[in-house]
CSV table of C-alpha atoms in Angstrom, one decimal:
chain,number,residue,atom,x,y,z
A,1,MET,CA,-7.4,-37.6,23.7
A,2,HIS,CA,-7.9,-34.9,21.1
A,3,SER,CA,-4.5,-33.9,19.6
A,4,VAL,CA,-3.7,-30.3,18.7
A,5,ALA,CA,-0.7,-29.5,16.5
A,6,ILE,CA,0.5,-25.8,16.4
A,7,LEU,CA,2.8,-24.7,13.6
A,8,ALA,CA,6.0,-22.9,14.5
A,9,TYR,CA,8.1,-21.2,11.9
A,10,ASP,CA,11.3,-19.2,11.6
A,11,GLY,CA,10.9,-15.6,12.7
A,12,MET,CA,7.7,-16.1,14.7
A,13,SER,CA,6.7,-13.9,17.6
A,14,GLY,CA,5.3,-16.6,19.7
A,15,PHE,CA,2.1,-14.7,20.6
A,16,GLU,CA,-0.4,-16.4,18.3
A,17,SER,CA,1.1,-19.9,18.9
A,18,GLY,CA,1.2,-19.1,22.7
A,19,VAL,CA,-2.5,-18.2,22.7
A,20,ALA,CA,-3.4,-21.6,21.3
A,21,ALA,CA,-0.9,-23.5,23.5
A,22,GLU,CA,-2.2,-21.7,26.6
A,23,ILE,CA,-5.9,-22.5,25.9
A,24,PHE,CA,-5.5,-26.0,24.7
A,25,GLY,CA,-2.8,-26.9,27.2
A,26,LEU,CA,-4.7,-25.5,30.2
A,27,THR,CA,-5.0,-28.0,33.0
A,28,GLU,CA,-6.6,-25.9,35.8
A,29,LEU,CA,-10.3,-25.8,35.4
A,30,SER,CA,-13.0,-25.3,38.0
A,31,GLU,CA,-14.3,-28.7,39.2
A,32,ARG,CA,-17.9,-27.6,39.0
A,33,PHE,CA,-17.6,-26.8,35.3
A,34,SER,CA,-15.1,-29.5,34.2
A,35,ALA,CA,-16.4,-32.7,36.0
A,36,GLY,CA,-15.5,-35.7,33.9
A,37,ILE,CA,-13.0,-33.9,31.7
A,38,ALA,CA,-9.6,-35.7,31.6
A,39,ARG,CA,-6.5,-33.7,32.4
A,40,PRO,CA,-4.9,-32.6,30.2
A,41,TRP,CA,-8.0,-32.2,28.1
A,42,TYR,CA,-6.1,-31.8,24.8
A,43,SER,CA,-2.7,-33.1,23.9
A,44,ILE,CA,-0.6,-30.4,22.2
A,45,GLN,CA,2.5,-30.5,20.0
A,46,VAL,CA,4.4,-27.6,18.5
A,47,CYS,CA,5.5,-28.7,15.0
A,48,ALA,CA,7.9,-27.2,12.5
A,49,GLU,CA,9.6,-27.9,9.3
A,50,ARG,CA,12.9,-28.1,11.0
A,51,GLU,CA,14.0,-28.9,14.6
A,52,GLU,CA,15.4,-25.4,15.6
A,53,LEU,CA,13.9,-22.1,14.8
A,54,ARG,CA,14.7,-18.4,15.6
A,55,MET,CA,12.1,-16.3,17.2
A,56,ILE,CA,11.7,-12.5,17.4
A,57,GLY,CA,13.9,-11.1,20.1
A,58,GLY,CA,16.7,-13.6,19.7
A,59,ALA,CA,15.1,-16.6,21.4
A,60,THR,CA,15.5,-20.1,19.9
A,61,LEU,CA,12.7,-22.7,19.7
A,62,ARG,CA,13.5,-26.4,19.5
A,63,THR,CA,10.9,-29.0,18.8
A,64,PRO,CA,11.1,-32.7,18.0
A,65,HIS,CA,7.8,-32.6,16.1
A,66,GLY,CA,7.8,-32.2,12.4
A,67,LEU,CA,5.2,-31.7,9.6
A,68,ALA,CA,4.3,-35.4,9.7
A,69,ASP,CA,3.1,-34.9,13.3
A,70,LEU,CA,1.2,-31.8,12.1
A,71,ALA,CA,-0.6,-33.7,9.4
A,72,ALA,CA,-1.5,-36.5,11.8
A,73,ALA,CA,-3.2,-34.3,14.5
A,74,ASP,CA,-7.0,-33.9,15.1
A,75,THR,CA,-6.8,-30.1,15.0
A,76,VAL,CA,-4.1,-28.2,13.1
A,77,ILE,CA,-3.5,-24.6,14.0
A,78,ILE,CA,-1.6,-22.2,11.7
A,79,PRO,CA,-1.0,-19.2,13.9
A,80,SER,CA,0.3,-16.9,11.2
A,81,VAL,CA,2.9,-16.8,8.4
A,82,TRP,CA,6.2,-15.0,8.4
A,83,ASP,CA,5.6,-13.0,5.3
A,84,VAL,CA,2.2,-12.9,3.5
A,85,THR,CA,4.0,-12.1,0.2
A,86,ASP,CA,6.0,-15.4,0.3
A,87,PRO,CA,4.3,-18.6,-0.8
A,88,ALA,CA,3.8,-21.4,1.7
A,89,SER,CA,6.4,-24.1,1.3
A,90,PRO,CA,5.4,-27.2,-0.7
A,91,ALA,CA,6.0,-29.3,2.4
A,92,LEU,CA,3.6,-27.3,4.5
A,93,VAL,CA,1.0,-27.3,1.7
A,94,GLU,CA,1.2,-31.1,1.4
A,95,ALA,CA,0.9,-31.5,5.2
A,96,LEU,CA,-2.2,-29.3,5.3
A,97,ARG,CA,-3.8,-31.1,2.4
A,98,SER,CA,-3.0,-34.5,4.0
A,99,ALA,CA,-4.6,-33.4,7.3
A,100,HIS,CA,-7.7,-32.0,5.5
A,101,ASP,CA,-8.1,-35.2,3.4
A,102,ARG,CA,-7.9,-37.2,6.6
A,103,GLY,CA,-10.7,-35.2,8.2
A,104,ALA,CA,-8.7,-33.0,10.6
A,105,ARG,CA,-10.0,-29.6,11.8
A,106,LEU,CA,-7.9,-26.8,10.3
A,107,VAL,CA,-7.6,-23.5,12.1
A,108,SER,CA,-5.8,-20.3,11.1
A,109,ILE,CA,-5.1,-17.2,13.1
A,110,CYS,CA,-4.4,-13.8,11.5
A,111,SER,CA,-2.3,-14.3,8.3
A,112,GLY,CA,-2.3,-18.1,8.7
A,113,ALA,CA,-5.2,-18.0,6.3
A,114,PHE,CA,-2.7,-17.5,3.5
A,115,ALA,CA,-1.2,-21.0,4.2
A,116,LEU,CA,-4.7,-22.6,4.2
A,117,ALA,CA,-5.5,-20.8,0.9
A,118,ALA,CA,-2.3,-21.9,-0.7
A,119,ALA,CA,-3.2,-25.5,0.2
A,120,GLY,CA,-6.5,-25.0,-1.7
A,121,VAL,CA,-8.7,-26.0,1.3
A,122,LEU,CA,-10.4,-22.6,1.4
A,123,ASP,CA,-11.6,-22.7,-2.2
A,124,GLY,CA,-15.3,-21.9,-2.4
A,125,ARG,CA,-15.5,-21.1,1.3
A,126,SER,CA,-15.9,-18.0,3.4
A,127,ALA,CA,-12.8,-17.1,5.5
A,128,THR,CA,-11.3,-14.1,7.3
A,129,THR,CA,-7.9,-12.7,8.1
A,130,HIS,CA,-6.5,-9.5,9.6
A,131,TRP,CA,-8.2,-6.6,7.9
A,132,LEU,CA,-4.8,-5.3,6.7
A,133,TYR,CA,-4.4,-8.4,4.6
A,134,ALA,CA,-8.0,-9.0,3.4
A,135,ASP,CA,-7.5,-7.3,0.0
A,136,LEU,CA,-4.2,-9.2,-0.7
A,137,LEU,CA,-5.8,-12.5,0.3
A,138,ARG,CA,-8.7,-11.8,-2.0
A,139,SER,CA,-6.5,-10.8,-5.0
A,140,ARG,CA,-4.2,-13.8,-4.6
A,141,HIS,CA,-6.9,-16.3,-4.0
A,142,PRO,CA,-10.1,-15.1,-5.8
A,143,GLU,CA,-11.7,-18.5,-5.2
A,144,VAL,CA,-11.9,-17.7,-1.5
A,145,HIS,CA,-14.8,-15.7,-0.2
A,146,VAL,CA,-12.8,-13.3,2.0
A,147,ASP,CA,-14.9,-11.5,4.7
A,148,PRO,CA,-12.9,-8.8,6.6
A,149,ALA,CA,-15.7,-8.0,9.0
A,150,PRO,CA,-15.9,-10.9,11.6
A,151,LEU,CA,-13.5,-11.8,14.3
A,152,TYR,CA,-13.6,-15.4,13.1
A,153,VAL,CA,-15.4,-17.6,10.6
A,154,ASP,CA,-16.5,-21.1,11.6
A,155,GLY,CA,-16.7,-23.3,8.5
A,156,GLY,CA,-17.1,-26.5,10.5
A,157,ASP,CA,-13.9,-28.4,9.6
A,158,ILE,CA,-12.0,-25.2,8.7
A,159,LEU,CA,-12.0,-22.1,11.0
A,160,THR,CA,-10.2,-18.8,10.4
A,161,SER,CA,-9.7,-15.7,12.6
A,162,ALA,CA,-8.9,-12.1,12.2
A,163,GLY,CA,-5.8,-10.5,13.8
A,164,CYS,CA,-3.6,-12.0,16.5
A,165,ALA,CA,-5.8,-11.2,19.5
A,166,ALA,CA,-8.8,-12.6,17.6
A,167,GLY,CA,-7.1,-16.0,18.0
A,168,LEU,CA,-8.3,-15.9,21.6
A,169,ASP,CA,-11.9,-15.5,20.4
A,170,LEU,CA,-11.5,-18.3,18.0
A,171,CYS,CA,-9.8,-20.7,20.4
A,172,LEU,CA,-12.5,-20.0,23.0
A,173,HIS,CA,-15.1,-20.7,20.4
A,174,ILE,CA,-13.5,-24.0,19.6
A,175,VAL,CA,-13.5,-24.9,23.3
A,176,ARG,CA,-17.2,-23.8,23.5
A,177,SER,CA,-18.0,-26.1,20.6
A,178,ASP,CA,-16.0,-29.0,22.0
A,179,ARG,CA,-16.8,-28.8,25.7
A,180,GLY,CA,-19.8,-26.4,26.1
A,181,ALA,CA,-20.3,-22.8,27.1
A,182,GLN,CA,-19.7,-23.3,30.9
A,183,VAL,CA,-16.2,-24.7,30.3
A,184,ALA,CA,-15.4,-22.0,27.8
A,185,ASN,CA,-16.5,-19.4,30.2
A,186,ASP,CA,-14.3,-20.9,32.9
A,187,VAL,CA,-11.3,-20.8,30.6
A,188,ALA,CA,-12.1,-17.2,29.8
A,189,ARG,CA,-12.1,-16.3,33.5
A,190,ARG,CA,-8.8,-18.1,34.0
A,191,LEU,CA,-7.3,-16.0,31.2
A,192,VAL,CA,-9.1,-12.8,32.4
A,193,VAL,CA,-10.6,-12.2,29.0
A,194,SER,CA,-14.2,-11.8,27.7
A,195,PRO,CA,-15.8,-15.1,26.8
A,196,HIS,CA,-17.3,-13.4,23.8
A,197,ARG,CA,-16.5,-10.1,22.3
A,198,ALA,CA,-19.3,-8.1,20.6
A,199,GLY,CA,-18.8,-6.9,17.1
A,200,GLY,CA,-16.2,-7.7,14.5
A,201,GLN,CA,-13.1,-6.2,12.9
A,202,ALA,CA,-14.9,-3.3,11.4
A,203,GLN,CA,-14.7,-1.3,14.6
A,204,PHE,CA,-10.9,-1.6,14.5
A,205,ILE,CA,-10.3,-0.7,10.9
A,206,GLU,CA,-8.7,2.7,10.4
A,207,SER,CA,-11.0,5.0,8.3
A,208,PRO,CA,-9.0,6.3,5.4
A,209,VAL,CA,-9.0,10.0,4.6
A,210,PRO,CA,-11.3,10.2,1.6
A,211,GLU,CA,-9.9,11.5,-1.6
A,212,PRO,CA,-11.5,14.6,-2.9
A,213,ALA,CA,-14.0,14.1,-5.7
A,214,ALA,CA,-12.4,14.6,-9.1
A,215,ASP,CA,-15.4,16.7,-10.2
A,216,GLY,CA,-15.2,20.1,-8.6
A,217,ARG,CA,-18.9,20.6,-8.6
A,218,ILE,CA,-19.4,17.4,-6.7
A,219,ALA,CA,-16.6,18.3,-4.3
A,220,ALA,CA,-18.4,21.6,-3.6
A,221,SER,CA,-21.6,19.8,-2.6
A,222,THR,CA,-19.8,17.2,-0.5
A,223,ALA,CA,-17.8,19.9,1.3
A,224,TRP,CA,-21.0,21.8,2.1
A,225,ALA,CA,-22.7,18.6,3.3
A,226,LEU,CA,-19.8,17.7,5.6
A,227,ALA,CA,-20.1,21.2,7.2
A,228,HIS,CA,-23.8,20.6,7.8
A,229,LEU,CA,-24.1,17.0,8.9
A,230,ASP,CA,-26.0,18.1,12.0
A,231,VAL,CA,-29.0,19.2,10.0
A,232,PRO,CA,-31.2,17.3,7.5
A,233,ILE,CA,-29.7,17.3,4.0
A,234,THR,CA,-31.7,16.4,0.9
A,235,LEU,CA,-30.6,15.2,-2.5
A,236,ASP,CA,-32.1,18.4,-4.0
A,237,GLN,CA,-30.0,20.6,-1.8
A,238,MET,CA,-26.8,18.8,-2.7
A,239,ALA,CA,-27.7,18.9,-6.4
A,240,GLU,CA,-28.4,22.6,-6.1
A,241,ARG,CA,-25.0,23.2,-4.6
A,242,SER,CA,-23.5,21.6,-7.7
A,243,ALA,CA,-25.7,23.6,-10.1
A,244,MET,CA,-27.1,20.3,-11.5
A,245,SER,CA,-30.4,18.7,-12.0
A,246,ARG,CA,-31.3,15.9,-9.6
A,247,ARG,CA,-30.8,13.3,-12.3
A,248,THR,CA,-27.5,14.6,-13.6
A,249,TYR,CA,-26.2,15.0,-10.0
A,250,LEU,CA,-27.0,11.4,-9.2
A,251,ARG,CA,-25.1,10.2,-12.3
A,252,GLN,CA,-22.1,12.5,-11.7
A,253,PHE,CA,-22.0,11.7,-8.0
A,254,ALA,CA,-21.8,8.0,-8.7
A,255,LYS,CA,-19.1,8.6,-11.3
A,256,ALA,CA,-17.0,10.7,-8.8
A,257,THR,CA,-17.5,8.7,-5.6
A,258,GLY,CA,-18.7,5.2,-6.7
A,259,THR,CA,-21.7,5.4,-4.4
A,260,THR,CA,-25.0,7.3,-4.0
A,261,PRO,CA,-25.5,10.6,-2.1
A,262,VAL,CA,-27.7,8.8,0.5
A,263,LYS,CA,-25.1,6.1,1.2
A,264,TRP,CA,-22.3,8.6,1.3
A,265,LEU,CA,-24.2,10.8,3.8
A,266,ILE,CA,-24.8,7.8,6.1
A,267,GLU,CA,-21.1,6.8,5.9
A,268,LYS,CA,-19.9,10.3,6.7
A,269,ARG,CA,-22.4,10.6,9.6
A,270,ILE,CA,-21.1,7.3,11.1
A,271,ASP,CA,-17.5,8.5,10.6
A,272,ALA,CA,-18.4,11.8,12.4
A,273,SER,CA,-20.0,9.9,15.3
A,274,LEU,CA,-16.8,7.9,16.1
A,275,ALA,CA,-14.9,10.8,17.5
A,276,LEU,CA,-17.9,11.9,19.6
A,277,LEU,CA,-18.3,8.3,21.0
A,278,GLU,CA,-14.6,8.1,21.8
A,279,ALA,CA,-14.0,11.5,23.4
A,280,SER,CA,-17.2,13.4,24.2
A,281,SER,CA,-19.6,13.2,27.1
A,282,LEU,CA,-22.6,13.3,24.9
A,283,SER,CA,-25.2,10.6,25.3
A,284,ILE,CA,-25.9,8.2,22.4
A,285,GLU,CA,-29.1,10.2,21.7
A,286,GLN,CA,-27.1,13.4,21.6
A,287,VAL,CA,-24.5,11.9,19.3
A,288,ALA,CA,-27.2,10.7,16.9
A,289,ALA,CA,-28.7,14.2,16.8
A,290,ARG,CA,-25.3,15.9,16.5
A,291,VAL,CA,-24.4,13.9,13.3
A,292,GLY,CA,-27.8,14.4,11.7
A,293,PHE,CA,-29.6,11.1,12.2
A,294,GLU,CA,-33.4,11.4,12.5
A,295,SER,CA,-33.5,9.3,15.7
A,296,PRO,CA,-31.3,7.2,18.0
A,297,VAL,CA,-33.0,4.1,16.6
A,298,THR,CA,-31.9,5.1,13.0
A,299,PHE,CA,-28.4,5.9,14.2
A,300,ARG,CA,-28.1,2.5,16.0
A,301,HIS,CA,-29.4,0.7,12.9
A,302,HIS,CA,-26.9,2.2,10.5
A,303,PHE,CA,-24.0,2.2,13.0
A,304,THR,CA,-24.5,-1.5,13.7
A,305,ARG,CA,-24.8,-2.3,10.0
A,306,ALA,CA,-21.6,-0.5,9.2
A,307,MET,CA,-19.4,-1.2,12.3
A,308,HIS,CA,-20.8,-4.7,13.3
A,309,THR,CA,-21.2,-3.5,16.8
A,310,THR,CA,-23.5,-1.0,18.6
A,311,PRO,CA,-22.6,2.6,19.5
A,312,SER,CA,-22.6,1.6,23.2
A,313,GLU,CA,-20.2,-1.3,22.7
A,314,TYR,CA,-18.0,0.9,20.5
A,315,ARG,CA,-17.8,3.5,23.3
A,316,ARG,CA,-17.0,0.8,25.9
A,317,CYS,CA,-14.1,-0.3,23.7
A,318,PHE,CA,-12.7,3.0,22.6
A,319,GLY,CA,-14.2,5.7,24.8
A,320,ARG,CA,-12.3,7.8,27.3
A,321,PRO,CA,-11.5,5.8,30.4
A,322,ASP,CA,-12.3,8.8,32.7
A,323,LEU,CA,-15.9,8.9,31.5
A,324,THR,CA,-18.7,6.8,32.8
A,325,PHE,CA,-22.2,6.6,31.3
A,326,GLU,CA,-25.4,5.9,33.1
A,327,ALA,CA,-29.0,6.1,31.7
A,328,GLY,CA,-27.7,7.9,28.6
A,329,ARG,CA,-25.8,10.6,30.6
A,330,ALA,CA,-22.1,11.0,31.0
A,331,SER,CA,-20.0,12.0,33.9
A,332,THR,CA,-16.3,12.0,34.7
A,333,GLY,CA,-15.1,9.2,36.9
């Protein structure tokens, strides 16, 4: 039987480890999808550096399984770490390296990627973590290719996921890889979750309020552009608002913003579309026109590229629950 070890640590919430324990410890599967699968299908152990741990809320967790058991498992899951600024303990690092050298599958959820990175097993690989921690992981472990966009990254023997709830997506993906899509879908139905979520983390990242451009002339042109996003805007128009030649404007714009006027305009039009998708009854076509895209096709292309999901999927996730949309038209439910 495939063994799964889940790390527990002092101060844990229990959510991330509970997700893994629920999925890999599940015993009730539909007979039509799970014929021939032994029950239980995985053996799970909760492992910790010491026998008794404190959990958030005052609960106490006791486990007889230590890091030696963790290192000996077929799949090792690091659900998160207590503090991303604290280094992983030497004992945990050694257990992870031992498991990796033995050929175990290593899995991290949320900030658990910091423990894997500390063990050196992510060096030269792509990995993800919660978008809040992506920059910190990148700065502390520059040898890791940190990608903050996806919900999870499958590197074969090492898999990493984004925030806590993305652990569901990753664990279902593992079941899908191990047992097939039909079984994974059945598990998803049992948990009342989607078997596969569209998009990645980009749709959940808070858009920061942009800093005003240091150059007042550039700021004047960007302020004008933001007030006229619903109409076509040319580079010459923006340069004219700044009283600069086209060439000088391009150079000064890049110096002030770190990007080009075209890329900046696309970004701001996408930003402006979010509120309309979330709270308006405009169709996707109307949203595209309202924020100045030439066509719905162009809007969908740039939106999907920036947000890693489609405008329609974004609206399903974040739109007003009292609005329903059919054939491009909206109505209140």
